[in-house]
Every structure is written in structure tokens, then in C-alpha cells.
Amino acid sequence: MMTSKTLLAALGAVLFSTTAMAEIATGDTSGMRIALSNNFAGNSWRQAMLKSWDEVSSQAVADGIVAEAPAFTTAENQATEQAAQIQNLILQGFDAIVLNAASPTALNGAVKEACDAGVVVVSFDGIVTEPCAWRIVIDFAGMGSAQLDYLAEKMPDGGNVLEIRGLAGVFVDDEIHSGIVEGVETHPQFEIVGSVHGDWTQTVAQREVSGILPTLPEVDAVVTQGGDGYGAAQAFRAAGRDIPLIIMGNRHDELTWWQEQRDATGYETMSLSIAPASAQVGFWVAQQILAGREVPHDLLLPTLVIHQDELDYWLGQTEEGGVTNAFYTLEWTDQMIEAVAAGESVPPTPTAE
Amino acid sequence: MTIDWRELVRASLPALALTALLVAIFWLQPRAMSYQGLNLLLNLSIPIVFATLAQMFVLTVGDLDLGIGGFVTFVACVTVTWLADAPLIGVLILVAAIAGYAAVGALIELRNLPAIVVTLGMSFVWFGLAVIVLPSPGGRTPEWLIAAVRLRPPGIPLAILAAIVIGLLGHLLLMRTSMGVVLRGAGGNPRAITRAGWSMLRIRMTLYALAGLMGVLAGLTLAGITTSADANLALRYTLLSIAGAILGGSQFTGGRVSPIGAVLGALVMTLAASFLAFLRLNPDWQIGVQGAILILVLALRALLDRVAGER
């Protein structure tokens, strides 16, 4: 038993060395420990993220892939506190730290110390700029431009668009907005006739859209950032207006509303957001680096896009009050690493058959 | 003269708390019991020690500084921008910031304003200035500063050496000089000090300037450790510094402060978070327990104060 396992590992090492990056690294990581350093747990997305981490880590521990993989969350969303947390994780002898960072730059000192101590640092979602760390980057700008691409397909003649933005001053809001601006440049038949900040919250979005609606001409479509589509629909209904094509953001209330409208009137739209299970990709990337694989330092994660025909499946993957989630496997992570290394586009979010 | 054991317990509370925490951490994580281990465990304590001393100087006159976290953040943001790109202008800004602190002290004294309101207002001013100086996270701390906080003195980690030196200097200044007696007296009995011919205006300005100086040192060392900054970097220091100073034996009513106690209190506040991490609490619980420990320690302090007062 033991020898066959060692043999297999040796065989894997040979395979790995000959075929370079094309294989899943099979180096022995069974004695190694991976920690999740998380800066914030106060919303449903982060709660789902922690749950996803727990799923992948407990399974990996049961399968003997790693010795342990606990999660640590700081009490307050502060860089100084997370820097101390990272130093504690170095002290505890973890082999890798998967990091959702409070600041892209203020943790660099602690991250460098971790690298110097031989600890692998993989950041995702909230990434860090320190070059020695790995980054799993989410394509937020792509999330914006994809919405206009969809609209151009649905309404080739164009029309008036209302934009609902996120929380002002936050990096994610700027990125998605720049993608939407870029999309309007690509498809000039669309015109942004109004813009409000919905703060990724249905109630705020409803209030803000209700406020701006009386000043607007007919609206053909609403582009969003997630957590605001249902509120926008409510605002249009309350104003007695026709409900336009509203892009949704994978929240449970949004998908449920879309399903009701589809069944009642054949309403068509799309929905997209980031799957909280991106933490699982962080886990597998760290595991692969520990197993000896050469992994590019800048990786990409696709957005989770729901099309009309997949609505029922994905709604089933969404907890009440939560965000649609996925399950990322080692095999999927492997494909993504290969695609990035080869400069190709990354594979779509995996579905369970 | 008899030894007042209650007073003794009160004075040694921070030292006892620190010892207990260290023993618990070494037991949970033996790796921490080494030069490198102590270094990792304590290096973020240097800016917290400075911030706590800043708070203690303000507490000396019975005021409370709710702006210190914003101020330290502002200094860190200046450090990674102006001090790195144009050192002369950077130094001038920092000197002006200390003068600004003294001016706040003067304003509170002259207009007889509640310090808690003025400093709360100032915290937004400092935060706003930090955002103007560094609109998006980034910047680069000057290399000499990074090298300075990464010093490895032989035998004793920098953080411990710094804590001892800072504590002793603070003790000499406040407890062993005639100026220190006047400064403390201004918090204990301002009327007596004024009658003796001292200017409360100058005393308050001196204490606030000292707090500003400590705040600058906190910002510099913090930026040295993090190597870059953002405008939310040290907002938590307000709470940490108040907790550290009170734990270390300072009183909200003024007059009664202890620089060595404040340094020990700051170390306890730094280590408490590490201790919880080593305990491996469920993340959902870590958040609550950290707050609970803070309340527990401050309640113990209040209890001891009350017992000591019932003589």
C-alpha cells in the first residue's frame, strides 16, 4: 500500500518533469498544511465563501491530500490586523496561505515575510500586489462588457440603458463600470440615459431607481452589478412602467423573480456574478504549487454566467437569501492553469454534469 | 509606610496579563519561543506602543483622543508618498502635523471644548487628508525606514528592545522630571497648577505635541513594516490605544498615568489577537471572543480601581 503510493508519486514526479506544465502535479502534500486568511465575514457572499472553503478542505483532509486546512477570519476588516494574522500563520508553520486581502498593498510587508519563510501565498478576490505571491484575478471589467455584448445580441437596434452601479469609491465598482463604458463604445447603438448607485443592495437600488425614473425617457434595458436587479424591477413596477430587460446578479431573489416572470410572460435576460467558491480555486492552486508544479503568478477566474436555458439548474445551486455558487475541482483548476499558461481563454464555470 | 497590596496588584496587572499571555502562547505554539518567533509575534507592536503612548499623553490631562487612528494613517500615507519622493517636504508636512496636534490642544483649552468631540472631528480631517495624499492604496515606504524596522539586533528582538527603551524614556520624562510632575498635576488638579503660576495652555499644547510626535513615530514604523499604505490602514489604532493605555493603568479622569504600564498594555493588546489565532477558534467565534476579552480586561481594571478606591 505504502510502496505503491510512493511509486505512484515517483511516477508522477517523472511524468511531471518530462511533460512540464501539462499535468496535474502529484507530489506528496499529505503532510502539508494550508491556511485561509480572510479579512471579512459579514455578508452572505463571504459566508458562502467560508462554507465552500470548508467543503473543499474537509474533503481534501479526508482524502489525505493535505494534513489540515483551517480558515481564519480577522475581527475587523483592517490591514494591520490581517498582517498580524499572516505573521501568526507563519509562526504556526503553515506551508501555504490562501489569502483574501483587506488591502492590495498594505499586506505586502507580511506577505514578503511569508515568502521569505518559504510559505506559498495565493491571493484571490482581494488580491495583493507583492510579486512573490500568486494572484487569482477576477475579470470585473469583463463582467461589465459582457452585459452590453448580451444586449447587442438581444436588441441589435440598440436602445436606452439605465446603469445601476455599486458602492461608490470601491475598486470593484470602478472596474465593472469601466467595462460597461467599454461595452457602450463597442456597441454605440446603446445610450446610457441614467446612472445611480445601488450599493449592491436591493432596497437601495429600488429607492435610487424610483428616484431617477420620472426623469428618464423609455428605458429598454438595465445593466447592473449584482444585488440590485430585483430592486430595480420593483421600482419599475411601482412606477407603473413596462419592465425592461434587467440583467441579474445571481442573487436568490433575482433568480426567483426571473423564473416567475419567465413562466408567466416568457421574460428573457441573463445573470452573472462571481461564485464564492473561488476560495476553492485558491486551495487547489496552493496545493498544486506545494506539489511542485510551476504555476504562473497571475491567474484568471471567469464570472459565473447564467443563461435562459440554465436558469432552473443554477437556481437549484443557490441558497435562499444567498448567491449562486459552484464547486471547483482540482481538474477544473488544472485546466484553468493550463489555459492561462498557454495564453488561452479560461474554461467556463464548472457545472455538476 | 506599609505596603498597599491592592495598589501593588493594580500596578502589576499589565505585567501579569502580559506574562500570562506569553506563557499561554508559548504553550500553544512552542515555535514562538525563539528569536524569529518573537520577532514575528511582536513586530507589529512597535507602532501600537507609540500610538498607546500618544493616547496616554492626552489622557494625562483627562482628555480622550479619538483621532489618533486617523492621524497615524495620515502619517503613514505621507510616509509612502511625500517622504519617499521629496524627503524635505515630507519632513515639513510631518512637523506641521505635530504643530497641528498642539494647535488642537490649544483650541480645546482656549474655547473650553470637550476633547472627545474635537478629536472625533479631527479623525475625519486626518482621514480626509490621508485620502487626498493617497487616493488609492499603494505608495512605497523609503528603503531606509524599511531597513530600520527590519533591524535584527543580536540577542534581543527589535520590538522588545524598542518597548524597553520607549517605556523607560516615557517613565523618565513623565515620572522623574519636574516637568513631568507639572504635566501630570495638570490632569489631577488643574486649579492648583494654575494657581502655582503654570499656564494650562502651554501644558495642554505640550502634551498634545508629545502625542503628535508619538503618532508620527507610530505612522513611520507602521509604514516601515507594511512597506506601503492605504487610507484605512490604522483606523483601529484609536480603540487599541485607548484599551492599551487604560489596561496599563491610566485613568480617564486624568493625572494618573503610567508610561511603562501603557507599553505593557500595548503589548497585551497585540498578543491577545495572536493568542486567539493560536487557539484555533472557529472564525465565527474569533470575532466575538476578541471583543469579549477586551471587555473582560477593562472590567477587571475597573474592578481593581474600585477595590483600590475603597480604602
XYZ file of C-alpha atoms in Angstrom:
664
model
C 0.000 0.000 0.000
C 2.625 2.431 1.145
C 5.079 1.406 -1.544
C 2.561 1.601 -4.340
C 1.684 5.099 -3.225
C 5.338 6.123 -3.178
C 5.820 4.512 -6.576
C 2.858 6.394 -7.922
C 4.267 9.636 -6.555
C 7.644 8.880 -8.107
C 5.983 8.038 -11.406
C 4.052 11.279 -11.169
C 7.265 13.189 -10.499
C 8.847 11.652 -13.610
C 5.771 12.430 -15.681
C 5.767 15.935 -14.311
C 9.405 16.576 -15.123
C 9.049 15.304 -18.690
C 5.766 16.940 -19.653
C 6.412 20.149 -17.728
C 3.165 22.063 -17.114
C 0.735 19.793 -18.886
C -0.068 17.516 -15.950
C -1.658 17.793 -12.531
C 1.261 17.720 -10.098
C 1.122 14.619 -7.917
C 3.916 15.445 -5.466
C 3.079 14.299 -1.950
C 1.312 17.049 0.015
C -0.364 14.755 2.543
C 1.703 16.146 5.426
C 1.272 19.768 4.428
C -1.000 22.433 5.922
C -2.827 25.208 4.081
C -4.493 28.140 5.892
C -7.189 30.507 4.642
C -6.607 34.104 5.776
C -9.844 36.046 5.375
C -10.460 39.706 6.198
C -14.247 39.888 6.438
C -17.169 37.534 7.076
C -20.066 39.966 7.379
C -22.154 39.291 4.253
C -23.807 36.332 2.539
C -21.121 36.136 -0.162
C -18.329 35.768 2.392
C -20.351 33.285 4.424
C -20.817 31.170 1.290
C -17.094 31.536 0.574
C -16.164 30.213 4.025
C -18.591 27.334 3.566
C -17.081 26.481 0.180
C -13.608 26.501 1.730
C -14.820 24.201 4.467
C -16.268 21.784 1.890
C -13.096 21.516 -0.163
C -10.729 21.443 2.808
C -12.583 18.810 4.837
C -12.849 16.602 1.733
C -9.143 17.082 0.972
C -8.205 16.226 4.552
C -10.415 13.116 4.452
C -8.771 12.057 1.176
C -5.319 12.524 2.652
C -4.394 15.262 0.179
C -3.395 17.708 2.947
C -2.961 17.363 6.710
C -5.249 20.267 7.548
C -6.672 23.470 6.056
C -8.373 25.695 8.641
C -9.884 29.140 7.962
C -9.021 32.288 9.921
C -11.058 35.497 9.776
C -9.986 38.811 11.301
C -12.408 40.507 13.689
C -12.357 43.754 11.755
C -11.732 44.445 8.095
C -8.333 46.065 8.770
C -4.988 45.553 7.063
C -2.940 45.843 10.265
C -4.929 43.066 11.867
C -4.613 40.809 8.851
C -0.852 41.466 8.683
C -0.603 40.234 12.287
C -2.752 37.238 11.365
C -0.423 36.326 8.485
C 2.602 36.554 10.792
C 0.835 34.236 13.222
C 0.182 31.756 10.421
C 3.896 31.810 9.501
C 4.671 31.102 13.162
C 2.276 28.189 13.184
C 4.290 26.629 10.386
C 1.689 26.557 7.602
C 3.110 25.568 4.223
C 0.731 27.780 2.255
C -1.600 30.712 2.954
C -4.621 31.337 0.739
C -5.463 34.999 1.146
C -8.487 37.239 0.612
C -6.779 40.519 1.437
C -8.103 43.628 3.191
C -5.789 45.806 1.081
C -3.971 45.197 -2.208
C -0.804 46.837 -0.875
C -0.763 47.216 2.918
C -0.183 43.495 3.493
C 2.890 43.387 1.256
C 5.319 43.509 4.190
C 3.724 40.497 5.871
C 3.334 38.646 2.549
C 7.037 39.172 1.797
C 7.922 37.808 5.222
C 5.812 34.728 4.490
C 7.572 34.200 1.138
C 10.966 34.626 2.804
C 9.975 31.964 5.334
C 9.199 29.599 2.428
C 5.416 29.904 2.701
C 3.397 29.852 -0.555
C 0.930 32.772 -0.654
C -2.044 32.607 -3.065
C -4.377 35.617 -3.103
C -7.852 35.607 -4.673
C -10.805 38.037 -4.865
C -8.996 40.623 -2.712
C -5.545 40.213 -4.270
C -2.111 41.547 -3.156
C 0.474 43.238 -5.383
C 3.612 41.747 -3.764
C 5.317 39.943 -6.708
C 6.240 36.805 -4.722
C 2.536 35.989 -4.174
C 0.154 34.349 -6.645
C -2.999 36.206 -7.744
C -6.290 34.700 -8.891
C -7.761 37.757 -10.597
C -11.464 38.182 -11.240
C -12.297 39.858 -14.531
C -14.647 42.563 -13.221
C -14.318 44.739 -16.334
C -15.307 41.696 -18.398
C -18.403 41.434 -16.195
C -19.407 44.902 -17.409
C -18.665 44.479 -21.122
C -20.358 41.032 -21.235
C -23.665 42.705 -20.328
C -23.508 45.037 -23.351
C -22.480 42.117 -25.600
C -25.615 40.278 -24.481
C -27.801 43.356 -25.045
C -26.370 43.838 -28.551
C -27.300 40.259 -29.345
C -30.837 40.676 -27.961
C -31.530 44.155 -29.336
C -29.442 44.697 -32.483
C -31.086 48.096 -32.962
C -29.900 49.333 -29.591
C -31.817 51.438 -27.102
C -31.782 53.390 -23.861
C -29.885 51.844 -20.942
C -30.060 52.612 -17.212
C -26.886 51.766 -15.300
C -27.003 50.704 -11.653
C -23.582 50.995 -10.068
C -22.228 49.568 -6.798
C -20.698 51.226 -3.763
C -19.008 54.492 -4.767
C -15.234 54.575 -4.387
C -14.757 50.824 -4.242
C -12.334 49.294 -6.757
C -14.874 46.682 -7.923
C -17.447 49.368 -8.799
C -14.877 51.279 -10.878
C -13.815 48.128 -12.716
C -17.329 46.945 -13.653
C -18.281 50.492 -14.644
C -15.237 50.801 -16.920
C -16.272 47.508 -18.563
C -19.774 48.889 -19.186
C -18.355 52.106 -20.671
C -16.134 49.999 -22.890
C -19.156 47.911 -23.927
C -21.108 51.039 -24.919
C -18.151 52.147 -27.056
C -18.157 48.766 -28.800
C -21.939 48.873 -29.310
C -22.667 52.579 -29.930
C -26.345 51.892 -30.697
C -26.848 51.866 -26.907
C -27.024 55.031 -24.848
C -26.684 55.286 -21.061
C -29.603 57.590 -20.171
C -29.172 57.442 -16.404
C -26.888 56.115 -13.678
C -27.494 55.518 -9.956
C -25.545 53.905 -7.122
C -27.449 50.874 -5.819
C -24.718 49.818 -3.363
C -25.253 46.129 -4.328
C -28.341 46.190 -2.103
C -31.896 45.602 -3.397
C -33.554 48.160 -1.125
C -31.058 50.900 -2.010
C -31.343 50.077 -5.722
C -35.143 50.219 -5.548
C -35.087 53.610 -3.819
C -32.500 55.105 -6.188
C -34.153 53.782 -9.355
C -37.565 55.027 -8.145
C -35.982 58.443 -7.665
C -34.495 58.721 -11.134
C -37.312 57.048 -13.146
C -39.580 60.129 -13.529
C -36.693 61.978 -15.238
C -35.977 59.222 -17.765
C -37.337 58.518 -21.268
C -38.358 54.958 -22.062
C -35.752 52.528 -20.708
C -35.068 49.412 -22.805
C -32.514 47.717 -20.585
C -30.881 47.945 -17.156
C -27.237 46.972 -16.613
C -26.332 46.057 -13.042
C -23.545 44.896 -10.724
C -25.420 42.233 -8.745
C -27.700 42.507 -5.727
C -29.643 45.302 -7.427
C -31.725 43.727 -10.247
C -34.701 42.702 -8.112
C -34.892 46.149 -6.515
C -34.824 47.742 -9.971
C -37.707 45.512 -11.142
C -39.758 46.527 -8.089
C -39.110 50.207 -8.826
C -40.296 49.862 -12.447
C -43.412 48.006 -11.329
C -44.238 50.604 -8.648
C -43.894 53.391 -11.228
C -46.343 51.566 -13.486
C -43.773 51.318 -16.277
C -43.088 48.373 -18.571
C -40.360 46.260 -17.070
C -37.290 46.431 -19.336
C -34.613 43.775 -19.804
C -32.843 43.799 -16.440
C -29.541 41.948 -16.160
C -29.471 39.976 -12.923
C -26.620 39.248 -10.483
C -27.098 35.624 -9.348
C -28.870 36.529 -6.072
C -31.602 34.146 -4.976
C -34.374 36.785 -5.037
C -33.313 37.918 -8.519
C -33.290 34.413 -9.995
C -36.613 33.549 -8.344
C -38.201 36.701 -9.803
C -36.731 35.897 -13.237
C -38.149 32.349 -13.054
C -41.627 33.673 -12.148
C -41.567 36.196 -14.998
C -40.282 33.580 -17.450
C -43.102 31.190 -16.541
C -45.710 33.960 -16.671
C -44.649 36.037 -19.695
C -41.603 34.353 -21.242
C -39.308 37.098 -19.877
C -35.734 36.735 -21.117
C -32.500 38.020 -19.592
C -29.136 36.809 -18.291
C -27.451 36.827 -14.882
C -23.815 36.979 -13.853
C -21.634 37.338 -10.767
C -18.625 35.807 -9.021
C -19.003 32.394 -7.378
C -17.952 32.470 -3.702
C -16.310 29.095 -4.303
C -13.376 30.997 -5.831
C -11.772 30.121 -2.463
C -11.678 26.512 -3.695
C -9.602 27.559 -6.699
C -7.243 29.242 -4.232
C -6.983 25.980 -2.315
C -6.184 23.879 -5.385
C -3.689 26.380 -6.783
C -1.842 26.367 -3.432
C -1.953 22.557 -3.318
C -0.553 22.320 -6.850
C 2.298 24.721 -6.083
C 3.139 22.709 -2.953
C 3.060 19.544 -5.065
C 5.829 21.029 -7.184
C 4.006 22.483 -10.160
C 5.191 25.603 -11.957
C 2.164 27.912 -11.875
C 2.022 31.384 -13.471
C 1.750 34.082 -10.781
C -1.253 35.811 -12.398
C -4.280 33.558 -12.919
C -7.794 34.370 -14.077
C -11.224 33.368 -12.822
C -14.297 33.558 -15.092
C -17.582 35.061 -13.926
C -20.478 32.670 -13.349
C -22.903 33.425 -16.196
C -26.487 32.075 -16.142
C -28.313 31.910 -19.488
C -32.038 31.481 -20.015
C -31.879 27.687 -20.526
C -29.711 27.087 -17.420
C -31.835 29.109 -15.009
C -33.524 26.173 -13.281
C -30.234 24.338 -12.722
C -28.434 27.334 -11.223
C -31.387 28.412 -9.106
C -31.126 24.935 -7.579
C -27.478 25.749 -6.735
C -28.484 28.925 -4.918
C -29.338 29.014 -1.256
C -32.289 31.108 -0.166
C -31.030 34.617 0.530
C -27.633 33.725 -0.978
C -25.597 33.924 -4.182
C -25.320 31.203 -6.827
C -22.348 29.038 -6.039
C -20.320 26.459 -7.933
C -17.895 23.703 -6.995
C -14.363 23.981 -8.355
C -12.389 20.760 -8.601
C -8.694 20.062 -8.960
C -9.330 19.067 -12.594
C -11.026 22.389 -13.373
C -8.210 24.327 -11.661
C -5.720 22.331 -13.722
C -7.487 23.325 -16.972
C -7.549 26.957 -15.860
C -3.811 26.981 -15.018
C -3.007 25.388 -18.375
C -5.197 27.842 -20.276
C -3.561 30.834 -18.560
C -0.064 29.423 -19.115
C -0.861 28.921 -22.813
C -2.425 32.382 -23.091
C -5.862 30.974 -23.974
C -9.221 31.965 -22.526
C -10.091 30.246 -19.252
C -12.706 27.429 -19.110
C -16.272 28.378 -18.059
C -17.562 27.851 -14.515
C -17.998 24.092 -13.962
C -21.456 22.536 -13.652
C -22.153 19.209 -11.962
C -22.911 17.308 -15.204
C 4.980 53.178 55.482
C 3.029 49.998 54.857
C 2.815 48.278 51.508
C -0.641 48.626 49.989
C -1.074 45.229 48.357
C -4.135 46.328 46.424
C -2.196 49.198 44.889
C 0.565 46.723 44.085
C -1.816 44.326 42.312
C -3.284 47.238 40.427
C 0.114 48.431 39.247
C 1.274 44.962 38.242
C -1.904 43.982 36.353
C -0.474 44.738 32.898
C 2.735 42.833 33.645
C 0.733 39.869 34.973
C -1.584 39.888 31.942
C 1.411 40.008 29.575
C 3.173 37.145 31.370
C 0.024 35.014 31.349
C -0.496 35.626 27.621
C 3.138 34.844 26.781
C 3.083 31.606 28.785
C -0.171 30.564 27.086
C 1.198 31.377 23.613
C 4.480 29.524 24.217
C 2.494 26.534 25.453
C 0.180 26.567 22.415
C 2.927 27.329 19.916
C 6.448 26.424 21.111
C 7.842 27.769 17.809
C 7.096 31.281 19.108
C 9.742 30.808 21.807
C 12.657 31.809 19.566
C 14.260 34.983 18.267
C 12.482 34.738 14.897
C 9.242 33.655 16.613
C 9.169 36.613 18.999
C 10.051 38.879 16.113
C 7.046 37.719 14.069
C 4.806 37.780 17.115
C 5.703 41.296 18.216
C 6.951 43.373 15.293
C 3.531 44.964 14.694
C 3.525 46.036 18.348
C 6.053 48.858 17.781
C 3.553 51.261 16.124
C 0.858 50.200 18.618
C 3.208 51.045 21.510
C 3.800 54.530 20.059
C 0.072 55.068 19.457
C -0.728 53.945 23.013
C 1.823 56.406 24.427
C 0.246 59.151 22.297
C -3.104 58.289 23.834
C -1.525 58.248 27.301
C -0.149 61.799 26.912
C -3.653 63.006 26.045
C -5.152 61.012 28.916
C -2.691 62.777 31.226
C -4.825 65.954 31.131
C -8.012 63.922 31.342
C -8.792 64.189 27.601
C -9.520 61.334 25.215
C -8.078 61.277 21.679
C -10.451 59.675 19.182
C -8.355 60.926 16.257
C -5.124 59.012 16.799
C -6.022 56.165 14.409
C -6.773 58.629 11.618
C -3.612 60.581 12.430
C -1.361 57.503 12.300
C -2.983 56.561 8.972
C -2.329 60.064 7.623
C 1.320 59.919 8.694
C 1.731 56.501 7.052
C 0.211 57.851 3.829
C 2.588 60.855 3.869
C 5.486 58.467 4.529
C 4.839 56.345 1.416
C 4.309 59.390 -0.811
C 5.965 62.697 0.123
C 8.635 61.349 2.472
C 9.672 58.846 -0.212
C 9.567 61.208 -3.224
C 10.533 64.570 -1.697
C 12.003 63.934 1.779
C 12.324 67.612 2.691
C 8.655 68.382 2.003
C 7.717 65.120 3.721
C 9.553 66.146 6.896
C 7.925 69.585 6.752
C 4.452 68.014 6.482
C 5.144 65.784 9.491
C 6.443 68.721 11.563
C 3.366 70.698 10.556
C 1.199 67.743 11.594
C 2.756 67.778 15.089
C 2.152 71.535 15.254
C -1.417 70.807 14.177
C -1.791 68.475 17.130
C -0.523 71.174 19.507
C -3.000 73.595 17.917
C -5.850 71.180 18.603
C -4.727 71.122 22.249
C -4.725 74.933 22.298
C -8.199 75.075 20.741
C -9.601 72.689 23.355
C -8.036 74.733 26.184
C -8.912 78.203 24.889
C -12.502 77.514 23.870
C -13.037 75.071 26.751
C -14.324 72.435 24.302
C -14.863 68.743 25.057
C -11.745 66.988 23.710
C -13.716 63.884 22.754
C -15.790 65.881 20.246
C -12.883 67.880 18.823
C -10.672 64.814 18.334
C -13.555 62.844 16.833
C -13.952 65.669 14.333
C -10.189 65.681 13.751
C -10.268 61.937 12.999
C -12.352 62.723 9.900
C -9.985 65.551 8.984
C -6.960 63.221 9.192
C -8.797 60.512 7.264
C -9.777 63.036 4.585
C -6.190 64.301 4.310
C -4.973 60.688 4.071
C -7.324 60.060 1.135
C -6.123 63.276 -0.564
C -2.465 62.307 -0.102
C -3.008 58.685 -1.183
C -6.300 58.317 -3.108
C -5.794 54.630 -3.903
C -3.823 52.002 -1.954
C -0.136 51.911 -2.809
C 2.978 54.037 -2.426
C 6.363 52.819 -1.333
C 7.987 53.327 2.070
C 11.543 54.764 1.851
C 14.109 51.966 1.930
C 15.928 53.337 4.992
C 12.735 53.077 7.007
C 12.023 49.510 5.879
C 15.611 48.596 6.773
C 15.261 50.290 10.172
C 12.231 48.272 11.281
C 13.807 45.078 9.921
C 16.922 45.523 12.110
C 17.957 42.347 13.867
C 19.847 43.421 16.995
C 21.820 40.448 18.399
C 20.192 38.576 21.268
C 17.015 40.616 21.656
C 14.298 41.185 19.019
C 13.850 44.791 17.915
C 10.255 45.006 19.167
C 11.238 44.073 22.727
C 14.256 46.386 22.701
C 12.066 49.215 21.387
C 9.402 48.574 24.043
C 12.002 48.721 26.849
C 13.638 51.915 25.549
C 10.328 53.677 24.864
C 8.911 52.648 28.249
C 11.987 53.864 30.152
C 12.182 57.180 28.263
C 8.480 57.794 28.875
C 8.920 56.923 32.549
C 11.894 59.291 32.940
C 10.077 62.141 31.211
C 6.738 61.874 32.965
C 7.580 60.361 36.360
C 11.113 61.551 37.121
C 11.326 65.162 35.915
C 9.781 68.288 37.404
C 8.165 68.946 34.030
C 6.519 65.532 34.276
C 5.128 66.400 37.711
C 3.557 69.594 36.327
C 2.120 67.772 33.292
C 0.543 65.100 35.467
C -0.616 67.643 38.006
C -2.482 69.479 35.249
C -4.687 66.423 34.859
C -5.043 65.719 38.593
C -5.735 69.226 39.816
C -5.663 71.912 37.121
C -6.734 74.671 39.508
C -3.775 74.103 41.818
C -1.399 74.110 38.855
C -2.845 77.374 37.517
C -2.635 78.952 40.984
C 1.031 77.947 41.154
C 1.602 80.093 38.081
C 1.710 77.496 35.319
C -0.076 78.067 32.042
C -2.671 75.390 31.284
C -2.492 76.463 27.641
C 1.201 75.632 27.411
C 0.745 72.378 29.319
C -2.057 71.165 27.051
C -0.156 72.185 23.945
C 2.961 70.362 25.194
C 1.026 67.162 25.900
C -0.790 67.275 22.547
C 2.501 67.958 20.752
C 4.039 64.959 22.521
C 1.011 62.896 21.426
C 1.520 64.166 17.868
C 5.207 63.190 17.998
C 4.298 59.688 19.184
C 1.637 59.487 16.450
C 4.261 60.395 13.818
C 6.612 57.718 15.145
C 3.729 55.204 15.065
C 2.927 56.095 11.440
C 6.575 55.898 10.368
C 7.185 52.493 11.944
C 3.858 51.139 10.688
C 4.650 52.208 7.122
C 8.101 50.623 7.535
C 6.525 47.291 8.441
C 3.764 47.252 5.817
C 6.062 48.751 3.081
C 3.063 50.580 1.582
C -0.158 52.104 2.848
C -3.832 52.718 2.295
C -6.212 55.266 3.759
C -7.808 52.735 6.126
C -4.515 51.399 7.439
C -4.619 52.220 11.144
C -8.166 53.355 11.956
C -8.308 50.538 14.503
C -5.468 52.122 16.487
C -7.876 54.502 18.221
C -9.571 51.639 20.037
C -6.326 49.695 20.576
C -4.525 52.703 22.058
C -7.333 53.555 24.479
C -7.623 49.932 25.600
C -3.835 49.584 25.932
C -3.442 52.785 27.950
C -6.342 52.032 30.299
C -5.186 48.452 30.740
C -1.749 49.878 31.540
C -3.088 51.883 34.477
C -4.036 55.264 33.003
C -7.358 56.708 34.095
C -9.988 58.536 32.082
C -10.099 61.223 34.769
C -6.512 62.308 34.059
C -3.489 62.858 36.282
C -2.899 59.196 36.860
C -0.848 57.606 34.066
C 1.901 55.029 33.708
C 4.186 55.015 30.647
C 5.614 51.567 31.430
C 2.102 50.276 32.050
C 0.978 51.737 28.723
C 3.801 49.962 26.878
C 2.888 46.664 28.561
C -0.800 47.299 27.807
C 0.008 47.819 24.126
C 1.942 44.519 24.052
C -1.008 42.729 25.680
C -3.393 44.145 23.063
C -1.038 42.961 20.285
C -0.656 39.468 21.721
C -4.336 38.931 22.569
C -5.218 38.591 18.871
C -2.345 36.150 18.252
C -3.408 34.104 21.252
C -6.889 33.687 19.799
C -5.452 32.692 16.430
C -3.317 30.018 18.090
C -6.385 28.736 19.966
C -7.882 27.784 16.574
C -11.312 29.117 17.334
C -13.965 28.836 14.662
C -13.842 32.066 12.584
C -17.406 32.876 13.600
C -16.302 32.829 17.235
C -12.942 34.600 16.870
C -14.740 37.853 16.139
C -16.897 37.739 19.249
C -14.245 36.411 21.609
C -11.764 39.166 20.739
C -14.307 41.754 21.815
C -15.189 39.751 24.907
C -11.540 39.590 26.025
C -11.271 43.346 25.633
C -14.359 43.906 27.786
C -13.139 41.372 30.346
C -9.742 43.025 30.761
C -11.225 46.508 31.034
C -13.821 45.267 33.525
C -11.051 43.725 35.623
C -9.241 47.058 35.534
C -12.357 48.919 36.649
C -12.950 46.395 39.421
C -9.394 46.740 40.720
C -9.692 50.515 40.595
C -12.864 50.342 42.641
C -11.324 47.983 45.206
C -8.258 50.208 45.458
C -10.505 53.215 45.924
C -12.370 51.700 48.880
C -9.581 52.236 51.334
